[in-house]
């Protein structure tokens, strides 16, 4: 069965059950500051799952393009994808557990639809905890339909609970459907979760019963809903008995084009196969992001940053495959993909010129970056060669990565060409720290306008905390941050205050910040409950959405600290390295909001 056939069957089945087909939405969600991308089919439907009436009624079906970047580093294996399509059916206060499961079962097993033998299916249901009971109701429906008890696994919240997609929103227990990818289950009690690892999840029925609010509490929804999601790529894989999504007709045109560009036959070398898979996945994701009506371009912030990473990683793996870099190679392959996917996604053809142009521009830019990185490496070389052990310090390799975007693999290659090795542990440590600090960047939006996590912007970020507290000391506790914007050259800080600051006030604020820098105060963070954070004196921004668990940064000693704020980071380790802090300008930003522009020199 092809992806086109699966899409059509799914929609036809649910239409025959009284559902109305609705359009999939943009990959860039509307009015949701908690995520960068549409990560599931339910995403655009959140307001309706929370109680708003949908104009098309209470039974809906569609297919939705999705991006998940949380596992971007796993892409390259046989199953992970950043871009995928999700089929979904929804009940908005209509059927609940019984209806949803009956329809899922019929679609999976009926000879008229997917015709999957029952022996190949296993399911999971929620095992229950102190707040939500064990889901015997779903289990009973599965049993009645013919799924034997020994193929029903009761699993905890980490497996059988879905949502919210961002930090707040609808969520609830779920029941997942699995397909056994081996010949037959390994023993009579082999079920999803079995150590044989051969159960592959293909569909998820979520029973939306709660709304997780900003305080982290689960409020029962007055109208219970169902949200289901079936991954198209995975389902096509199992229905066709393939080992990997990359072996299906979905990937065939793109994979074939990558193989041709590289003059390489897939299946001959494991490392190269992995690069082929990465190029295929990242190119698909980039093409769909660029083809979205919302028109994001590669940049250093938000969704644009993810797009940049995807394109650059694809280029790098293209290079690994030996693809010539004298002219862009991604856009001709994107053109093949656009042709292939234009039926279900006509926006790709409408935006074809833009997709091609942006891909070409970013690929060229990255190739220049690579040249610059090589140049910087050469500048470091004479000193590096003085080391008798021939080890390049990891922190220098990290600097090339952090400042110029120069990939570690290439630094290692250049080092090897000069008889050296990179101190990989030191690099990994610096990288890990950077990753922990920037994890929020993949799907969660940053607080404030931190453009990247380079050393200079991190210093400025710490300076905003010092400034915020200094303003509170000089002007009063009413001072609340309204926004901030940081680049490597300067910081801007907006705060609510009714009047312009006097020159004396500006001077005082500057002096307080400078004093804290001179004291070389340590900066530390702890993770705690939001309420505990507030109780400990941390500033939390009004109107900001927080997780139940937050990170709190303290500047100064635990007792008698100077500033304490709920914040995702990153920050420098000590204030001493900030340098000289100067306020350059204080002006109005909008009604009742002042803006300070300051520099560190
Ligand atoms: N929202 C659920 C998921 O993503 C079902 O659509 O798995």
Coordinates of C-alpha atoms and ligand atoms in Angstrom, one line a residue:
X1 CA 0.0 0.0 0.0
X2 CA 1.3 3.5 -0.9
X3 CA 1.2 6.6 1.3
X4 CA -1.4 8.1 -1.1
X5 CA -3.6 5.0 -0.8
X6 CA -3.3 5.0 3.0
X7 CA -4.2 8.7 3.2
X8 CA -7.3 8.1 1.0
X9 CA -8.4 5.0 2.9
X10 CA -8.1 6.6 6.3
X11 CA -10.1 9.6 5.3
X12 CA -12.7 7.5 3.5
X13 CA -13.1 5.2 6.4
X14 CA -13.7 8.0 8.9
X15 CA -16.0 9.9 6.5
X16 CA -18.0 6.7 6.3
X17 CA -18.3 6.9 10.1
X18 CA -19.8 10.4 10.0
X19 CA -16.5 12.5 10.2
X20 CA -15.9 15.6 8.2
X21 CA -12.5 16.0 6.5
X22 CA -10.8 19.2 7.4
X23 CA -7.6 20.8 6.0
X24 CA -4.3 20.1 7.6
X25 CA -2.7 23.3 8.8
X26 CA 0.6 25.2 8.6
X27 CA 3.8 23.6 10.1
X28 CA 4.2 26.9 12.0
X29 CA 1.5 27.1 14.6
X30 CA -0.8 30.1 15.0
X31 CA -1.0 31.8 18.4
X32 CA 0.9 29.3 20.3
X33 CA 4.1 30.7 21.8
X34 CA 5.0 27.4 23.5
X35 CA 6.2 25.6 20.4
X36 CA 8.0 26.3 17.2
X37 CA 6.4 23.7 15.0
X38 CA 3.2 21.7 14.6
X39 CA 4.3 18.5 16.3
X40 CA 1.1 16.5 16.0
X41 CA -2.2 16.5 14.2
X42 CA -4.0 17.7 17.3
X43 CA -2.0 20.9 17.5
X44 CA -4.1 23.1 15.3
X45 CA -7.2 21.7 17.1
X46 CA -6.2 22.7 20.6
X47 CA -8.9 25.4 21.0
X48 CA -11.6 22.9 20.0
X49 CA -10.3 20.2 22.3
X50 CA -10.6 22.7 25.1
X51 CA -14.2 23.4 24.4
X52 CA -14.6 25.8 21.5
X53 CA -17.1 24.7 18.9
X54 CA -15.6 23.6 15.5
X55 CA -17.5 24.8 12.5
X56 CA -17.3 21.4 10.8
X57 CA -18.9 19.6 13.7
X58 CA -17.9 17.1 16.4
X59 CA -16.3 14.3 14.2
X60 CA -13.3 15.4 12.2
X61 CA -10.6 13.6 10.2
X62 CA -7.5 14.9 8.4
X63 CA -3.8 14.4 7.6
X64 CA -1.3 16.9 9.0
X65 CA 2.3 17.6 8.2
X66 CA 4.4 17.6 11.4
X67 CA 7.9 18.4 12.6
X68 CA 9.5 17.0 15.7
X69 CA 13.1 18.0 16.4
X70 CA 13.5 16.7 19.9
X71 CA 15.2 13.6 18.5
X72 CA 17.1 15.3 15.7
X73 CA 20.4 13.7 16.8
X74 CA 18.8 10.2 16.4
X75 CA 17.9 10.8 12.8
X76 CA 20.1 8.6 10.6
X77 CA 19.0 5.4 12.3
X78 CA 16.3 3.3 10.6
X79 CA 13.2 4.9 12.1
X80 CA 13.6 8.5 13.3
X81 CA 12.3 11.3 11.2
X82 CA 12.1 15.0 11.8
X83 CA 9.3 15.5 9.3
X84 CA 6.4 13.1 9.1
X85 CA 2.7 13.0 8.3
X86 CA 0.1 12.1 10.8
X87 CA -3.4 10.8 10.1
X88 CA -6.0 11.7 12.7
X89 CA -9.6 11.5 13.7
X90 CA -11.2 13.6 16.4
X91 CA -14.2 13.5 18.6
X92 CA -15.1 16.8 20.1
X93 CA -17.4 15.7 22.9
X94 CA -18.9 13.0 20.7
X95 CA -17.7 9.4 21.0
X96 CA -15.1 8.5 23.7
X97 CA -13.1 5.4 24.6
X98 CA -15.4 2.8 23.3
X99 CA -16.2 4.4 20.0
X100 CA -12.6 5.4 19.3
X101 CA -11.3 1.9 20.0
X102 CA -14.0 0.2 18.0
X103 CA -13.2 2.3 14.9
X104 CA -9.5 1.9 15.3
X105 CA -9.9 -1.9 15.5
X106 CA -12.2 -2.0 12.5
X107 CA -9.9 0.1 10.3
X108 CA -6.8 -2.0 11.3
X109 CA -8.3 -5.4 10.9
X110 CA -11.2 -5.3 8.5
X111 CA -10.4 -6.9 5.1
X112 CA -12.0 -3.9 3.5
X113 CA -9.5 -1.5 5.1
X114 CA -5.9 -2.4 6.3
X115 CA -6.6 -6.1 6.9
X116 CA -3.9 -6.6 9.5
X117 CA -4.2 -10.1 11.2
X118 CA -5.1 -9.8 14.9
X119 CA -2.1 -12.0 15.8
X120 CA 0.1 -9.2 14.7
X121 CA -1.5 -6.6 16.9
X122 CA -0.8 -5.7 20.6
X123 CA -2.1 -2.7 22.5
X124 CA -1.2 -0.7 25.6
X125 CA -3.5 1.0 28.1
X126 CA -2.9 3.4 31.0
X127 CA -1.9 1.5 34.2
X128 CA -3.2 4.3 36.5
X129 CA -1.8 6.3 39.3
X130 CA -3.0 8.3 42.3
X131 CA -4.8 10.9 40.2
X132 CA -6.1 8.9 37.2
X133 CA -7.4 5.4 37.6
X134 CA -6.2 2.3 35.7
X135 CA -7.9 2.2 32.3
X136 CA -9.9 -1.0 32.6
X137 CA -12.6 0.5 30.3
X138 CA -10.3 0.6 27.3
X139 CA -8.8 -2.8 28.1
X140 CA -12.3 -4.3 28.2
X141 CA -13.2 -2.9 24.8
X142 CA -10.1 -4.3 23.3
X143 CA -10.8 -7.7 24.8
X144 CA -14.4 -7.7 23.6
X145 CA -13.2 -7.0 20.1
X146 CA -10.8 -9.9 20.1
X147 CA -7.4 -8.7 21.4
X148 CA -6.3 -11.4 23.8
X149 CA -5.5 -10.4 27.3
X150 CA -1.8 -11.4 27.0
X151 CA -1.4 -8.8 24.2
X152 CA -2.6 -6.0 26.3
X153 CA 0.1 -4.2 28.3
X154 CA -0.7 -1.8 31.2
X155 CA 2.0 0.9 31.1
X156 CA 2.7 4.0 33.3
X157 CA 2.4 7.6 32.6
X158 CA 5.7 8.0 30.7
X159 CA 4.3 5.5 28.1
X160 CA 0.6 6.0 28.1
X161 CA -0.1 9.6 28.6
X162 CA -0.2 12.1 25.9
X163 CA 0.2 15.9 25.9
X164 CA 0.2 18.7 26.3
X165 CA 2.1 19.4 23.1
X166 CA 3.6 22.6 24.6
X167 CA 3.8 23.4 28.3
X168 CA 0.1 23.8 28.8
X169 CA -3.0 22.4 27.0
X170 CA -5.2 19.4 26.6
X171 CA -3.9 15.9 27.6
X172 CA -5.0 12.5 29.0
X173 CA -4.3 8.8 29.1
X174 CA -4.0 7.0 25.8
X175 CA -4.2 3.6 24.3
X176 CA -1.5 2.7 21.7
X177 CA -1.6 0.1 18.9
X178 CA 1.5 -1.9 18.0
X179 CA 2.4 -4.1 15.1
X180 CA 4.8 -7.1 15.6
X181 CA 7.6 -6.7 13.1
X182 CA 9.0 -10.2 13.6
X183 CA 7.4 -13.4 12.3
X184 CA 5.4 -14.2 15.4
X185 CA 5.5 -12.8 19.0
X186 CA 8.5 -14.3 20.8
X187 CA 6.5 -16.1 23.6
X188 CA 2.9 -16.5 24.6
X189 CA 3.0 -13.4 26.8
X190 CA 5.1 -11.2 24.4
X191 CA 3.3 -7.9 24.2
X192 CA 4.2 -4.2 23.6
X193 CA 7.1 -3.3 25.9
X194 CA 8.6 -6.8 25.6
X195 CA 12.4 -7.0 25.6
X196 CA 12.4 -8.5 22.1
X197 CA 11.8 -4.9 20.9
X198 CA 9.8 -6.0 18.0
X199 CA 6.6 -4.1 18.7
X200 CA 6.3 -1.0 16.6
X201 CA 3.8 1.7 17.5
X202 CA 1.6 2.7 14.6
X203 CA -1.4 4.5 16.2
X204 CA -2.4 6.3 19.3
X205 CA -5.9 7.0 20.7
X206 CA -5.7 9.8 23.2
X207 CA -8.5 10.3 25.6
X208 CA -8.4 14.0 26.2
X209 CA -9.8 14.5 29.7
X210 CA -7.7 17.2 31.2
X211 CA -6.2 20.6 30.6
X212 CA -2.8 21.2 32.1
X213 CA -2.8 24.9 33.2
X214 CA 0.0 27.4 33.6
X215 CA 0.3 26.4 37.3
X216 CA 1.0 22.8 36.2
X217 CA -2.4 21.5 37.5
X218 CA -4.6 19.0 35.6
X219 CA -8.1 20.5 35.3
X220 CA -10.8 18.1 34.1
X221 CA -12.4 19.1 30.8
X222 CA -16.1 19.5 30.9
X223 CA -16.3 18.0 27.4
X224 CA -14.2 14.8 26.9
X225 CA -12.5 14.5 23.5
X226 CA -10.6 11.9 21.5
X227 CA -7.4 12.7 19.5
X228 CA -5.8 10.0 17.5
X229 CA -2.7 9.9 15.5
X230 CA -1.4 7.4 13.0
X231 CA 2.1 7.9 11.5
X232 CA 1.9 7.5 7.7
X233 CA 5.6 6.6 7.2
X234 CA 5.6 3.9 9.9
X235 CA 2.4 2.4 8.8
X236 CA 3.4 2.2 5.2
X237 CA 6.6 0.5 6.3
X238 CA 4.9 -2.3 8.2
X239 CA 2.1 -2.8 5.7
X240 CA 4.7 -3.4 3.0
X241 CA 6.9 -5.6 5.2
X242 CA 9.9 -3.2 4.9
X243 CA 12.7 -2.9 7.4
X244 CA 12.8 0.8 7.5
X245 CA 10.9 3.9 6.5
X246 CA 13.8 4.7 4.1
X247 CA 13.1 1.5 2.2
X248 CA 9.5 2.5 1.3
X249 CA 8.1 4.2 -1.9
X250 CA 7.8 7.4 0.2
X251 CA 11.5 7.8 0.2
X252 CA 12.3 6.1 -3.1
X253 CA 12.5 9.1 -5.4
X254 CA 14.6 11.2 -3.0
X255 CA 16.9 8.4 -1.9
X256 CA 17.4 7.5 -5.5
X257 CA 18.4 11.0 -6.3
X258 CA 20.8 11.2 -3.4
X259 CA 22.4 7.9 -4.4
X260 CA 22.8 9.2 -8.0
X261 CA 24.3 12.5 -6.9
X262 CA 26.8 10.7 -4.8
X263 CA 27.5 7.9 -7.2
X264 CA 26.8 5.5 -4.4
X265 CA 24.5 2.4 -4.0
X266 CA 22.6 2.3 -0.8
X267 CA 23.3 -0.8 1.3
X268 CA 27.0 -1.1 0.7
X269 CA 28.5 0.8 3.6
X270 CA 26.8 1.4 7.0
X271 CA 28.3 4.9 7.6
X272 CA 27.4 6.1 4.2
X273 CA 23.9 4.6 4.4
X274 CA 23.4 6.7 7.5
X275 CA 24.5 9.9 5.7
X276 CA 22.0 9.0 2.9
X277 CA 19.2 8.7 5.5
X278 CA 20.2 12.0 7.1
X279 CA 20.2 13.9 3.8
X280 CA 16.8 12.3 2.9
X281 CA 15.1 13.2 6.1
X282 CA 16.6 16.7 6.5
X283 CA 15.9 17.6 2.9
X284 CA 12.3 16.6 3.3
X285 CA 11.9 18.6 6.5
X286 CA 13.6 21.7 5.0
X287 CA 11.5 21.5 1.8
X288 CA 8.3 21.4 3.8
X289 CA 9.3 24.2 6.1
X290 CA 10.3 26.4 3.2
X291 CA 7.2 25.4 1.3
X292 CA 4.9 26.5 4.1
X293 CA 2.7 29.5 3.4
X294 CA 4.2 31.1 6.6
X295 CA 7.5 31.5 4.8
X296 CA 10.3 31.0 7.4
X297 CA 13.8 31.6 6.2
X298 CA 17.0 30.1 7.7
X299 CA 18.2 32.4 10.5
X300 CA 19.7 32.2 14.0
X301 CA 16.6 32.2 15.9
X302 CA 13.5 30.0 16.5
X303 CA 12.1 28.0 13.6
X304 CA 14.6 29.6 11.3
X305 CA 17.4 28.3 13.4
X306 CA 16.1 24.7 13.2
X307 CA 15.7 25.1 9.4
X308 CA 19.4 26.3 9.2
X309 CA 20.6 23.3 11.2
X310 CA 18.6 20.9 9.0
X311 CA 20.0 22.3 5.8
X312 CA 23.6 22.5 7.0
X313 CA 23.5 19.0 8.4
X314 CA 22.2 17.7 5.1
X315 CA 25.0 19.6 3.2
X316 CA 27.6 18.1 5.6
X317 CA 26.4 14.6 5.1
X318 CA 26.2 15.2 1.3
X319 CA 29.9 16.1 1.6
X320 CA 30.5 12.9 3.5
X321 CA 29.0 11.0 0.6
X322 CA 31.5 12.7 -1.7
X323 CA 28.9 14.9 -3.5
X324 CA 30.7 17.7 -5.3
X325 CA 30.3 21.1 -3.7
X326 CA 30.9 23.3 -6.7
X327 CA 27.2 23.8 -7.1
X328 CA 24.2 23.3 -4.8
X329 CA 23.0 19.7 -4.7
X330 CA 20.0 19.9 -2.4
X331 CA 17.6 22.0 -4.6
X332 CA 17.5 19.6 -7.6
X333 CA 16.5 16.8 -5.2
X334 CA 14.0 19.1 -3.5
X335 CA 12.4 19.6 -7.0
X336 CA 11.9 15.8 -7.2
X337 CA 10.2 15.8 -3.8
X338 CA 8.0 18.7 -4.7
X339 CA 6.8 16.9 -7.7
X340 CA 6.1 13.7 -5.7
X341 CA 4.3 15.4 -2.8
X342 CA 2.3 18.2 -4.6
X343 CA -0.9 16.1 -4.7
X344 CA -1.6 16.2 -1.0
X345 CA 0.5 19.3 -0.4
X346 CA -0.1 21.8 -3.3
X347 CA 1.6 24.6 -1.4
X348 CA 4.9 23.0 -2.3
X349 CA 4.5 23.6 -6.0
X350 CA 3.1 27.1 -5.3
X351 CA 6.2 28.0 -3.3
X352 CA 8.7 26.0 -5.5
X353 CA 10.7 29.1 -6.6
X354 CA 11.2 30.2 -3.0
X355 CA 12.2 26.7 -1.8
X356 CA 14.8 26.3 -4.4
X357 CA 16.2 29.8 -3.9
X358 CA 16.5 29.6 -0.1
X359 CA 18.0 26.1 -0.3
X360 CA 20.6 27.3 -2.7
X361 CA 21.4 30.4 -0.7
X362 CA 21.8 28.6 2.6
X363 CA 23.9 25.8 1.0
X364 CA 26.3 28.4 -0.5
X365 CA 26.5 30.3 2.8
X366 CA 27.3 27.2 4.7
X367 CA 30.1 26.3 2.2
X368 CA 31.5 29.7 2.9
X369 CA 31.3 29.1 6.6
X370 CA 33.2 25.9 6.1
X371 CA 35.9 27.8 4.2
X372 CA 36.1 30.4 7.0
X373 CA 36.4 27.6 9.6
X374 CA 39.2 26.1 7.7
X375 CA 40.9 29.4 7.5
X376 CA 40.6 29.9 11.3
X377 CA 42.0 26.5 11.9
X378 CA 45.0 27.3 9.8
X379 CA 45.5 30.4 11.9
X380 CA 45.6 28.2 15.0
X381 CA 47.8 25.6 13.5
X382 CA 51.3 27.0 14.1
X383 CA 50.6 27.1 17.9
X384 CA 48.9 23.8 17.9
X385 CA 51.9 22.1 16.3
X386 CA 54.1 23.3 19.2
X387 CA 52.4 20.7 21.4
X388 CA 54.6 17.7 21.5
X389 CA 51.6 15.4 22.3
X390 CA 49.9 16.6 19.2
X391 CA 46.6 17.2 20.9
X392 CA 44.3 20.0 19.9
X393 CA 42.5 21.3 23.0
X394 CA 38.7 20.5 23.0
X395 CA 37.9 24.1 24.0
X396 CA 39.5 25.4 20.7
X397 CA 37.6 22.9 18.6
X398 CA 34.4 24.0 20.5
X399 CA 35.2 27.6 19.8
X400 CA 35.4 26.8 16.1
X401 CA 32.0 25.1 16.4
X402 CA 30.4 27.8 18.5
X403 CA 31.7 30.9 16.8
X404 CA 31.9 29.8 13.2
X405 CA 29.5 26.8 13.1
X406 CA 32.4 24.7 12.1
X407 CA 31.5 21.0 12.6
X408 CA 33.7 18.9 15.0
X409 CA 34.1 16.1 12.4
X410 CA 35.8 18.6 10.0
X411 CA 38.0 19.9 12.8
X412 CA 39.0 16.3 13.5
X413 CA 39.7 15.7 9.8
X414 CA 41.9 18.8 9.6
X415 CA 43.7 17.9 12.8
X416 CA 44.4 14.4 11.5
X417 CA 45.7 15.8 8.2
X418 CA 48.3 17.6 10.4
X419 CA 49.2 14.6 12.5
X420 CA 47.0 15.7 15.5
X421 CA 44.1 14.5 17.5
X422 CA 41.3 16.6 19.0
X423 CA 40.8 16.3 22.7
X424 CA 37.4 14.9 22.1
X425 CA 36.3 14.5 25.8
X426 CA 36.9 18.1 26.4
X427 CA 35.0 19.1 23.3
X428 CA 32.1 16.8 24.2
X429 CA 31.9 18.2 27.7
X430 CA 31.7 21.8 26.3
X431 CA 29.3 20.7 23.7
X432 CA 27.1 18.9 26.2
X433 CA 27.0 21.9 28.4
X434 CA 26.0 24.0 25.5
X435 CA 23.4 21.5 24.5
X436 CA 21.8 21.4 27.9
X437 CA 21.6 25.1 27.9
X438 CA 20.1 25.3 24.5
X439 CA 17.9 22.3 24.6
X440 CA 15.0 24.7 25.0
X441 CA 15.8 25.9 21.5
X442 CA 14.6 22.9 19.7
X443 CA 10.9 23.1 20.3
X444 CA 10.4 25.4 23.2
X445 CA 10.6 29.1 22.5
X446 CA 13.1 31.1 24.5
X447 CA 12.1 33.7 26.9
X448 CA 13.4 37.0 25.6
X449 CA 15.3 37.5 22.4
X450 CA 18.4 35.5 22.8
X451 CA 19.7 35.0 19.3
X452 CA 22.3 32.3 19.9
X453 CA 24.3 30.8 22.7
X454 CA 27.7 32.1 21.9
X455 CA 29.9 33.4 24.6
X456 CA 29.2 37.0 24.0
X457 CA 25.4 36.7 23.9
X458 CA 25.6 34.6 27.0
X459 CA 27.4 37.4 28.8
X460 CA 24.8 39.9 27.7
X461 CA 22.1 37.5 28.9
X462 CA 23.7 37.5 32.4
X463 CA 23.9 41.3 32.2
X464 CA 20.2 41.6 31.7
X465 CA 19.6 39.9 35.0
X466 CA 22.0 42.3 36.7
X467 CA 20.3 45.2 35.0
X468 CA 16.8 44.0 35.9
X469 CA 17.7 43.8 39.6
X470 CA 19.6 47.1 39.6
X471 CA 16.5 48.8 38.1
X472 CA 14.3 47.3 40.8
X473 CA 16.7 48.7 43.4
X474 CA 16.9 52.2 42.0
X475 CA 13.3 52.7 40.6
X476 CA 11.3 50.3 42.7
X477 CA 9.9 46.8 42.9
X478 CA 7.3 47.6 40.2
X479 CA 9.9 47.2 37.5
X480 CA 9.0 44.3 35.4
X481 CA 10.8 43.1 32.3
X482 CA 8.7 43.4 29.2
X483 CA 11.2 41.9 26.8
X484 CA 14.8 41.7 25.8
X485 CA 16.8 41.4 22.6
X486 CA 20.4 40.4 22.5
X487 CA 22.9 40.3 19.8
X488 CA 26.7 39.8 19.9
X489 CA 27.0 43.6 19.8
X490 CA 24.5 44.9 22.3
X491 CA 21.6 44.3 24.5
X492 CA 18.2 45.9 24.6
X493 CA 16.0 45.6 27.7
X494 CA 12.4 46.8 27.9
X495 CA 10.6 47.3 31.2
X496 CA 7.4 48.9 32.5
X497 CA 8.0 52.3 34.1
X498 CA 5.8 55.4 33.7
X499 CA 8.5 58.0 33.3
X500 CA 11.9 58.6 31.6
X501 CA 14.8 57.9 33.9
X502 CA 16.8 60.8 35.1
X503 CA 20.6 61.0 34.4
X504 CA 21.3 60.3 38.1
X505 CA 19.1 57.2 38.0
X506 CA 20.8 55.9 34.9
X507 CA 24.2 56.5 36.6
X508 CA 23.1 54.7 39.7
X509 CA 21.9 51.7 37.8
X510 CA 25.1 51.5 35.8
X511 CA 27.2 51.8 39.0
X512 CA 25.2 48.9 40.7
X513 CA 25.7 46.6 37.8
X514 CA 29.4 47.5 37.5
X515 CA 29.8 46.8 41.2
X516 CA 28.4 43.3 40.8
X517 CA 30.7 42.6 37.9
X518 CA 33.7 43.8 40.0
X519 CA 32.6 41.5 42.9
X520 CA 33.0 38.6 40.4
X521 CA 29.9 36.9 41.8
X522 CA 29.3 33.2 41.1
X523 CA 26.2 32.2 39.1
X524 CA 24.4 29.0 39.8
X525 CA 21.1 27.4 39.0
X526 CA 18.7 24.9 40.5
X527 CA 15.6 23.2 39.2
X528 CA 12.5 23.5 41.4
X529 CA 8.7 23.8 41.4
X530 CA 7.5 27.2 40.2
X531 CA 5.8 27.9 43.5
X532 CA 9.0 27.1 45.4
X533 CA 10.9 29.3 43.1
X534 CA 8.7 32.3 43.8
X535 CA 8.7 31.6 47.5
X536 CA 12.5 31.7 47.5
X537 CA 12.4 35.2 46.1
X538 CA 12.9 34.5 42.4
X539 CA 11.4 36.9 39.9
X540 CA 9.1 35.1 37.5
X541 CA 7.8 37.1 34.6
X542 CA 4.1 37.8 34.7
X543 CA 2.2 36.4 31.7
X544 CA 5.0 34.0 30.9
X545 CA 4.1 30.3 30.4
X546 CA 6.3 28.1 32.6
X547 CA 6.6 24.4 33.1
X548 CA 5.7 23.0 36.6
X549 CA 9.5 22.5 37.1
X550 CA 11.5 25.6 36.4
X551 CA 15.2 26.5 36.3
X552 CA 16.2 29.3 38.7
X553 CA 19.4 31.3 38.2
X554 CA 21.0 32.9 41.2
X555 CA 23.7 35.6 40.9
X556 CA 25.7 35.8 44.1
X557 CA 25.9 33.5 47.2
X558 CA 22.8 31.4 48.1
X559 CA 22.4 33.6 51.2
X560 CA 22.4 37.3 50.4
X561 CA 22.2 36.8 46.6
X562 CA 22.1 39.8 44.4
X563 CA 19.6 38.6 41.8
X564 CA 17.4 35.5 41.4
X565 CA 15.2 34.8 38.4
X566 CA 13.2 32.0 36.7
X567 CA 15.0 31.6 33.4
X568 CA 16.0 28.9 30.9
X569 CA 19.6 30.2 30.7
X570 CA 22.3 30.1 29.6
X571 CA 24.5 32.2 31.8
X572 CA 28.2 32.7 32.4
X573 CA 29.7 31.2 35.5
X574 CA 30.9 34.3 37.1
X575 CA 30.1 38.0 36.7
X576 CA 33.8 39.0 36.5
X577 CA 34.1 38.1 32.9
X578 CA 31.4 40.5 31.7
X579 CA 33.7 43.4 31.3
X580 CA 32.7 47.0 31.4
X581 CA 28.9 47.7 31.4
X582 CA 27.7 50.9 29.8
X583 CA 24.2 52.2 29.3
X584 CA 24.2 53.9 25.9
X585 CA 20.6 55.0 25.7
X586 CA 17.3 55.1 27.7
X587 CA 14.2 55.9 25.7
X588 CA 10.6 55.2 25.3
X589 CA 9.7 51.9 23.6
X590 CA 5.9 52.1 23.8
X591 CA 3.3 53.6 26.1
X592 CA 4.5 53.0 29.7
X593 CA 7.5 50.9 28.5
X594 CA 11.1 52.2 28.6
X595 CA 13.9 50.7 26.7
X596 CA 17.6 50.6 27.7
X597 CA 20.4 49.9 25.2
X598 CA 23.6 48.8 26.8
X599 CA 27.0 47.3 25.8
X600 CA 29.7 45.3 27.4
X601 CA 33.2 46.3 26.3
Ligands
LIG1 N1 -1.5 13.5 19.8 C1 -1.2 12.1 19.7 C2 0.2 11.8 19.2 O1 0.9 12.6 18.7 C3 -2.2 11.4 18.9 O2 -2.4 12.2 17.8 O3 0.6 10.7 19.3

